[in-house]
Structures are given as C-alpha cells and as structure tokens.
Amino acid sequence: MASEADAAGLVVVDECRGVLFVYSDGAVVRKVGPGFATPVRDDGTVEWKDATFDAVRGLEVRLYRPRKRGGRRLPVFFYYHGGGFCIGSRTWPNCQNYCLRLASELDAVVVAPDYRLAPEHRLPAAFEDAEAALLWLASQAGPEGDPWIADAADFGRVFISGDSAGGTIAHHLAVRFGSTAGSAELEPARVRGYVQLMPFFGGVERTRSEAECPDDAFLNRPLNDRYWRLSLPAGATADHPFSNPFGLGSPDLAAAEIAPTLVIVGGRDILRDRAVNYAARLKAMGKPVEAREFEGQQHGFFTIDPWSATSADLMRAVKRFVDTAGGRRVE
C-alpha cells in the first residue's frame, strides 16, 4: 500500500515511530510489528495463550499464568499497552516481555488486551474496547468460562494497569466502574486497585515538563501532540475529557468513587507534571491515590528494558501495591 501511495504522488502527512503512516488523501498504512527489534525472553516458567473477547471486532487478549501454581488461585492483573492510542499491540515483543515478567514476579494471571487504534478508530473506541475486555474477564467466572483462566484466577482480586495510553484507559475504567452500579456490572469479579504507568494525559496549556522536554526524548512534544491530534474526536483540543481528566466536561472526580490507585511517574518524562498533578489533586479530594516517582527515567522505561535495575524496583513497588490493596489469599 505504501509503494502504491508513493507511486500515486501522495505524501505522508503524519507518521508515528515508523509504524503508522497517514497519507495526504487520508489513507492509513500500518506495519504489523514495531519499528525496533527486541528479542522475547521467554524462559518457559510462564505459559500463555490468546483468546478472543470481541468476535465482531476481531479483538483478542493475550493471557499469561505461571506454570507452577500448586492449585492456587492467583490475582488477575490487566495490562493495557501504550502507544498514544495510535500504535502498539499485545503481540509486540516489548509488551510480551513485560507481561512475562509481570506474571512471574507478581505471581498473577496477566490479561493483555488489544483495542482499536486511531486514526481509523478515534476515541472513545479504545475506552469501549477496554470496558469490553474487563466485562469479558468477569464473564469467565461463570459456567461458560474458559477453564484455562477460570481455574487459575481469583476473580475477587482484579487489578487494572496500563502504560501511557493504557494508563489513561485505567483512569477511565476507574471512573466507569467505581460506582456501586458500575461494580455490580463486573460481579463476581471485583477490582481492587489500579496502576497507572506514566499515564498519557493532555491539556492545551503546556506544563513545565512539556515545555522543557528535549527533542531527543523517547516521547517528545511533536509526537505527543501528534498522538492527540490523531486520536481525539475530530476538531477536539487536548482539553477534551478523553485527554484531560480535569478539563471542561470531564467527570466530577470529587464525587467519583475511586479504588486504590498507584501512579508511576518518570522524572524525565514529558508527562511527569500531569501525572504528579493528577495524583496530588485526587489525593486532596480524599481519594486513595499515591504517586511513586522514578528519578531520571524517561517515558516507558520499564517496557524499553524490563530487566533493568530500575524496572526491578518498579516491579517491587507494583507487587507491594497488589499485596496491600488486594490482600494475600489464604488457601
């Protein structure tokens, strides 16, 4: 398709990480894999498989669980990938590596869903798909559930996480299912907490970390702005409720019921100030929200290198949160 577009004299008007190309006639071309080479480190201690959660849209999840469980039921840990709502997949090796480590070190069943991407499917498509994946998980507790997950999962200890755009998804799910009515939709599953990994929030007015972000950052201003331009409803600004949790028309977070939430912040991330402000404002509202900042770290450091010392520190912080918010199950 790309060569055909080039031959027709079309030009690329938007490009994201060498994976997504938008042409001057509106055509969209995608590469299947990421624009970087990362080997998958699978030592066989975690087993995994794919399952369909939305047959109509052809959306799947990748499920992980430790091979040696000893008959125990394990907490369920969702991981929604990042990519500015425009790129990314559960099948990408950086996502695979991170989920393998999550399943092993958290001793959990990990659920990594895909969701529709922009600009072909602008927001709220990703939020709708994320909701569908969570409701699908709840349905697996019933008699028609897949034994692969039903026999291993403790549906009373579900955690929702995501990095970057996935962190924004986690926020929207927290608001969507935080109320008594929302929680009832998920029964018998129960969400115990949320982990937002460098959430992808936006706004028209620049924060200091955005204004001072260097051009060679992993996520810089041009790419940050491009993601929002391609993913928000046509004509919307970055103050839209989908991007700015405190923007005009956003849900009243003071009135919302929010489960315990851990917000992970990178000290050198363009999104640092928005994440810090988000956690501080929710905490001031009396919500059980805490932030943990990793000094000197750029956006997505834990998926770029899941085996670094800093990534290990992050994994320990997430495990402490899961153990505290969810409690350890006594067999």
mmCIF file with all atom_site columns, C-alpha atoms in Angstrom, residues 23 33 36 65 118 138 190 255 266 287:
data_model
loop_
_atom_site.group_PDB
_atom_site.id
_atom_site.type_symbol
_atom_site.label_atom_id
_atom_site.label_alt_id
_atom_site.label_comp_id
_atom_site.label_asym_id
_atom_site.label_entity_id
_atom_site.label_seq_id
_atom_site.pdbx_PDB_ins_code
_atom_site.Cartn_x
_atom_site.Cartn_y
_atom_site.Cartn_z
_atom_site.occupancy
_atom_site.B_iso_or_equiv
_atom_site.pdbx_formal_charge
_atom_site.auth_seq_id
_atom_site.auth_comp_id
_atom_site.auth_asym_id
_atom_site.auth_atom_id
_atom_site.pdbx_PDB_model_num
ATOM 1  C CA . TYR A 1 23  ? -1.160  9.987   3.636  1.00 0.00 ? 23  TYR A CA 1
ATOM 2  C CA . GLY A 1 33  ? 5.418   -5.037  14.113 1.00 0.00 ? 33  GLY A CA 1
ATOM 3  C CA . PHE A 1 36  ? 12.528  -1.592  16.774 1.00 0.00 ? 36  PHE A CA 1
ATOM 4  C CA . ARG A 1 65  ? -0.071  -17.512 34.056 1.00 0.00 ? 65  ARG A CA 1
ATOM 5  C CA . ALA A 1 118 ? -6.646  5.752   15.849 1.00 0.00 ? 118 ALA A CA 1
ATOM 6  C CA . ALA A 1 138 ? -15.876 -11.135 34.552 1.00 0.00 ? 138 ALA A CA 1
ATOM 7  C CA . ARG A 1 190 ? -14.001 -7.266  41.892 1.00 0.00 ? 190 ARG A CA 1
ATOM 8  C CA . ALA A 1 255 ? -17.870 12.820  43.517 1.00 0.00 ? 255 ALA A CA 1
ATOM 9  C CA . GLY A 1 266 ? 9.150   9.228   35.341 1.00 0.00 ? 266 GLY A CA 1
ATOM 10 C CA . LYS A 1 287 ? -9.089  9.536   47.146 1.00 0.00 ? 287 LYS A CA 1
#
